[in-house]
C-alpha positions in Angstrom: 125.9 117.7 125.5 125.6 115.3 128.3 126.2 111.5 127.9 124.9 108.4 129.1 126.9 106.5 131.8 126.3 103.2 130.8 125.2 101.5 127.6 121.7 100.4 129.4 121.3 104.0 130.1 121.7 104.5 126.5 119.5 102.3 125.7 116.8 103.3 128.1 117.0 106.6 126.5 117.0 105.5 122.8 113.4 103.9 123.7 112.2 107.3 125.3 113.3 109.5 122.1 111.4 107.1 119.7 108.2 106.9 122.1 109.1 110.6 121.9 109.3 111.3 118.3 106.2 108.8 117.4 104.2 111.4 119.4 105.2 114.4 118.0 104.6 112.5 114.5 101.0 112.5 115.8 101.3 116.5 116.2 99.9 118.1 119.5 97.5 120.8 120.9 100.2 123.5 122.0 100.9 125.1 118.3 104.5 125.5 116.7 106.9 128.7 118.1 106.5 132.0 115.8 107.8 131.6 112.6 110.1 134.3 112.9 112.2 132.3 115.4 110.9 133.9 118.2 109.5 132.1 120.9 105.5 132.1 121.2 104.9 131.9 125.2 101.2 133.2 124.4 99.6 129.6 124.6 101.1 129.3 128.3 98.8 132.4 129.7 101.4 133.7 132.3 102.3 137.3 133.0 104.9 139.5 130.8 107.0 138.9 134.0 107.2 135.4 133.6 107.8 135.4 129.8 110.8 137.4 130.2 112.0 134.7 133.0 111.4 131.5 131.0 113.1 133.4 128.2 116.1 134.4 129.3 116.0 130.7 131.2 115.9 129.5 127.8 118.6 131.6 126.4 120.8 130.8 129.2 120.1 127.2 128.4 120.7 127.1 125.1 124.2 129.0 125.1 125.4 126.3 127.7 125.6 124.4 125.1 123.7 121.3 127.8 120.3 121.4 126.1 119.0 117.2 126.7 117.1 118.0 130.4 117.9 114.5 131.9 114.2 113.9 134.2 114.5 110.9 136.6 110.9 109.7 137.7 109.3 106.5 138.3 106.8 106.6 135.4 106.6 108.6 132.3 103.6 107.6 130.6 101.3 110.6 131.5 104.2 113.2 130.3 105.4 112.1 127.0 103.0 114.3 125.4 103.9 117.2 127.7 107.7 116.3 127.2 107.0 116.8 123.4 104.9 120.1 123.5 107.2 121.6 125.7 110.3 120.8 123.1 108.3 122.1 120.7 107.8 125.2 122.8 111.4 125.2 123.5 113.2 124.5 120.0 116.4 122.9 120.8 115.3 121.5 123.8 115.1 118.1 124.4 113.7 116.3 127.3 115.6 112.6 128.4 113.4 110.7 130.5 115.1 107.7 132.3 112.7 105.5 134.5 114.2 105.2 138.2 112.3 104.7 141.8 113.2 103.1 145.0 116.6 101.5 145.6 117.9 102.4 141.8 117.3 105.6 142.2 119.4 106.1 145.3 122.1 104.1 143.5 122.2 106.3 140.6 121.9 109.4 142.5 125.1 108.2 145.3 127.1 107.6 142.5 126.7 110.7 140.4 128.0 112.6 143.8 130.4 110.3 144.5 132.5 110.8 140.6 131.1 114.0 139.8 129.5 112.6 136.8 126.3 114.5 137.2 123.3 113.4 134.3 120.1 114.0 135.6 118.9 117.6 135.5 115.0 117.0 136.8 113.7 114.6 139.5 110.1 113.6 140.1 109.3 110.9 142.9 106.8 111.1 145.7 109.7 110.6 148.9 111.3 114.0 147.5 111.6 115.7 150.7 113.8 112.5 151.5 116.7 112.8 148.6 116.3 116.7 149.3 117.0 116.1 153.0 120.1 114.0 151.5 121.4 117.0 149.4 120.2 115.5 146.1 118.5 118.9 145.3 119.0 122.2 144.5 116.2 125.0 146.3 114.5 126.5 143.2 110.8 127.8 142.7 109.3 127.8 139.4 108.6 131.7 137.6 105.4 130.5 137.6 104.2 128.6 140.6 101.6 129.8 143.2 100.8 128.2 146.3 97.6 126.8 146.2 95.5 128.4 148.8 92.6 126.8 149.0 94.3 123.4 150.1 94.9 124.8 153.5 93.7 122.2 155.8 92.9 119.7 152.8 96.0 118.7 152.1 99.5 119.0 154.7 101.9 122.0 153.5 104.7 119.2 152.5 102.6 117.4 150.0 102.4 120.2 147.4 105.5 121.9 148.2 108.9 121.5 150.4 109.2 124.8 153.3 112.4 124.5 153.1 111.5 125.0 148.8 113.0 122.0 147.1 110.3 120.8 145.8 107.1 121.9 144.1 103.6 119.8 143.5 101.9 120.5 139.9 99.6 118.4 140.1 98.0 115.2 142.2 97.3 112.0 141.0 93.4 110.9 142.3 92.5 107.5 143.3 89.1 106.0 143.5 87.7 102.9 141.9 87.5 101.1 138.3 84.9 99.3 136.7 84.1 97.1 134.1 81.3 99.0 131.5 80.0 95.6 130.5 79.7 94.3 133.7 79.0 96.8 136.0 76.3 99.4 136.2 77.6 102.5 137.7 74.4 103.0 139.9 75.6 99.3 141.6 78.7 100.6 142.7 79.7 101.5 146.0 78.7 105.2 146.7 82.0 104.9 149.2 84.8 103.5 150.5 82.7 101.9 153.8 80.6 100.6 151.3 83.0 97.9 150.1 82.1 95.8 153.4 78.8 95.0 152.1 78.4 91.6 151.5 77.1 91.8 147.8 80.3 93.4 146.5 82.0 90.0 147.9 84.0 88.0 144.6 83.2 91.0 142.7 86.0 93.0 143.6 90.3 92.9 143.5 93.0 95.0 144.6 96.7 95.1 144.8 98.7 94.1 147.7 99.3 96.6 150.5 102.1 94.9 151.6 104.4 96.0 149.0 105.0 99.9 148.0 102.2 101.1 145.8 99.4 102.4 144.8 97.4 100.7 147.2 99.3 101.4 150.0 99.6 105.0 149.8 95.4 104.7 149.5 95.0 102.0 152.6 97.7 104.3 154.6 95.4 107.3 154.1 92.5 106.1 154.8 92.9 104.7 157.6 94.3 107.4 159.3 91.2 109.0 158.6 88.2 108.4 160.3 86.1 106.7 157.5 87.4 102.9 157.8 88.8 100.9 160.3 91.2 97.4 160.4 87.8 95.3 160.4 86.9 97.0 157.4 89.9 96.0 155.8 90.5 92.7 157.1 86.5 92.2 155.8 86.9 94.1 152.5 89.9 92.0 152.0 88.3 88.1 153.1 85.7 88.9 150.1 88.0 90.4 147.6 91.1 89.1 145.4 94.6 90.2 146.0 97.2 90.1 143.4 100.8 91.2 143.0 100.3 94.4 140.8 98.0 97.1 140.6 98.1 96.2 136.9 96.7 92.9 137.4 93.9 93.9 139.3 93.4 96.6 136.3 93.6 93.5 133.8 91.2 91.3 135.7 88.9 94.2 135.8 89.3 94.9 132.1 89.4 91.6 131.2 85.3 90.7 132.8 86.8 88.3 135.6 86.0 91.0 138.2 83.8 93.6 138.0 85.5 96.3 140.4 88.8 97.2 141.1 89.1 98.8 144.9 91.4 101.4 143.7 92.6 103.1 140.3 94.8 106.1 139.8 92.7 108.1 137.2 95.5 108.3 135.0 95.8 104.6 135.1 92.1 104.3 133.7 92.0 106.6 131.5 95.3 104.8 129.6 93.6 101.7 129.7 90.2 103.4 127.7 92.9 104.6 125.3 94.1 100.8 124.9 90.7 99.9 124.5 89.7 98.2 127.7 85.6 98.4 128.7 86.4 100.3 131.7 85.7 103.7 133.7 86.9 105.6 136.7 83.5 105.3 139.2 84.3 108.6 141.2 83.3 107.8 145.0 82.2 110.3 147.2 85.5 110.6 149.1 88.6 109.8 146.7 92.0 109.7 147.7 94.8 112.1 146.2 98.6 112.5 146.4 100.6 114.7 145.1 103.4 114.9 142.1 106.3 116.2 143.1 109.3 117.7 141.2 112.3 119.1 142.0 115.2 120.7 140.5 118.3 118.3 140.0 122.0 119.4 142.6 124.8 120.0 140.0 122.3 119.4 137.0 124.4 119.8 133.9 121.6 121.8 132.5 120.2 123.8 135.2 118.9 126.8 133.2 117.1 123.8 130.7 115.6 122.2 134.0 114.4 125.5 135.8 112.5 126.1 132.6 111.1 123.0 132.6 109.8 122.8 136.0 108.5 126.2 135.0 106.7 124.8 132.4 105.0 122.4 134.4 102.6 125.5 136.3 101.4 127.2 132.9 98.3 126.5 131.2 99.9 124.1 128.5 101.1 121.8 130.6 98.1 121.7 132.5 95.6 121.0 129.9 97.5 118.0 128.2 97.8 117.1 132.3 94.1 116.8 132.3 93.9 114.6 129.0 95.8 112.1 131.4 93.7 112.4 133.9 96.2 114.5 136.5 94.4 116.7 138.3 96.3 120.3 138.8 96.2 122.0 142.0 95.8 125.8 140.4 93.7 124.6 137.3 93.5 127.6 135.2 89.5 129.2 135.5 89.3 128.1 131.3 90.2 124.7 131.6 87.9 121.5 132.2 88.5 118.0 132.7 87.6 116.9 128.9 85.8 113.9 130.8 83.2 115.8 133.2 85.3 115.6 136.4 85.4 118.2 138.8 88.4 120.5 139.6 90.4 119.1 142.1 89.4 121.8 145.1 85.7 121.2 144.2 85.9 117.3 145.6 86.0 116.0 149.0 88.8 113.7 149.2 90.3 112.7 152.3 92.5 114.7 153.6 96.2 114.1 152.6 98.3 114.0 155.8 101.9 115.1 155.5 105.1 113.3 154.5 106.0 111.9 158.1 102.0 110.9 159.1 102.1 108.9 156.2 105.2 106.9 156.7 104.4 106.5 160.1 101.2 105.1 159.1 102.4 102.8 156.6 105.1 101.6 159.0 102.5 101.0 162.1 100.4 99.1 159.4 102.5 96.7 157.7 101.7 94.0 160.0 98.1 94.2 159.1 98.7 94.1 155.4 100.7 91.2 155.8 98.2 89.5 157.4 95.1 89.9 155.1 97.6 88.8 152.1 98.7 85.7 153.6 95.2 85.5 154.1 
């Protein structure tokens, strides 16, 4: 049994256990293991190969005795319910999610190698091919992951999974823009990203900072490496428009009626907001942005076995389906599952394409005086 290293890490954890155990008060979709103490894989619909895999992962797993898998990532909204089915999938299993990004992460991940006191089993973050390239990660592919092909040219090779195979993409989050219901009528909206120049969207619409990592910045990065908008378009999109601090105040102000649009929402983000009750809707433009979730095996996890079935778990048709009620989209969805809210399959929309890991950062780097300047605008 692993321990936590300090008593906020305890704490932190405590938190994710109850948020844990509230939803699995509320029951979920997956179904209970066989009664006769045997596992039920049959809900996952993978191959007699890959049962026997994720079994024996599982056995290994539990007779180490190290059965919390530890996942560092920096959100966990979306996965609580997956967190929980898989536990239930897995009996004795329990997931530990512990929120770290950025600067904290790198902390916590330096001093685990430097005293040897390894805790986290899992990581999730979108630089993964960086803490790979620093040895943070152990080369593992999951029983059950297939490349998926039709992405070729849609989205670079290092967004959905590492060459070098350290990391592997289940799904991608999808970014287009939010609306108020009360305020807005869909058919008003801007069909597209160009579209936000028009003068007639001007005080209607807010957005988060680029300046700052985010949300927004990943989406401004992409596009304009693209050929669809330009730095006039921005610096005019942004002279009409609000900026705030967060991409959750320009969420709030939508929700709230003081704007009507917000320039760019993860789907996921929208679709916890309806849950919370908020008048609002994901307005799918005709060329979305998308980047990947990726997840990669922990170096010296303390329970490896428990976090190679995990990231196992992610592919299979479970996962995917509760990843769809948060509005993830996967990149292999399985041929029976639909988006419960009418949206396409992922390889059925024409997003931008998703350049790779380095075309990004240099973009972002080459751009940073630009969205300086329309914030201090």
């Amino acid at each position: 049994m692993k321990h936590s290293r300090t008593a906020k890490r305890v704490a932190v954890t405590g938190v994710a256990m109850t948020s844990i155990a509230l939803l699995a008060a509320c029951g979920s979709g997956g179904g209970a293991p066989a009664a006769d103490g045997e596992l039920d894989l049959s809900p996952l619909q993978i191959s007699a190969e890959q049962e026997a895999e994720l079994t024996a992962l599982y056995d290994a797993a539990m007779e180490s005795g190290n059965n919390e898998i530890t996942v560092y990532a920096g959100h966990h909204d979306e996965f609580r319910e997956i967190y929980t089915q898989f536990e239930e999938r897995f009996p004795g299993l329990t997931i530990v999610p512990e929120t770290l990004v950025g600067a904290e992460l790198q902390t916590a991940l330096e001093a685990e190698r430097d005293t040897g006191q390894h805790n986290v089993d899992v990581i999730s973050n979108p630089n993964a091919d960086r803490y790979a390239e620093q040895g943070f990660s152990e080369e593992f592919k999951p029983a059950t992951y297939v490349s998926p092909e039709w992405a070729d040219g849609r989205i670079a090779q290092d967004q959905f999974e590492d060459p070098a195979g350290f990391y592997h993409s289940p799904w991608a989050l999808l970014f287009s823009s939010g609306y108020n219901t009360e305020t807005m009528d869909e058919a008003d909206l801007p069909a597209n990203w160009p579209d936000f120049a028009d003068p007639k969207y001007a005080d209607q619409v807010t957005f988060m900072t680029p300046s700052t990592p985010g949300g927004m910045q990943t989406v401004l990065s992409i596009l304009l490496q693209s050929d669809l908008v330009d730095e006039d378009w921005l610096r005019t999109v942004a002279a009409q428009s609000r900026i705030v601090a967060q991409d959750q105040l320009a969420l709030q102000s939508v929700s709230s009626g003081e704007y009507g649009i917000d320039l760019t929402s993860a789907a996921t983000s929208i679709r916890k907001a309806v849950n919370d009750g908020a008048p609002v809707d994901l307005h799918m433009l005709e060329n979305p942005v998308v980047a990947t979730e990726k997840w990669m095996l922990a170096a010296n996890a303390p329970s490896s076995d428990g976090g190679k079935l995990f990231l196992s778990y992610l592919f299979t048709y479970e996962a995917q389906e509760q990843a769809l009620v948060t509005g993830n989209f996967p990149l292999n969805q399985h041929e029976d599952l639909e988006s419960p809210y009418g949206w396409p399959a992922i390889e059925e929309i024409d997003f931008v394409h998703l350049p790779s890991q380095s075309t990004m950062r240099e973009e972002i780097d080459n751009n940073q005086d630009l969205f300086q300047e329309i914030t201090a605008s």
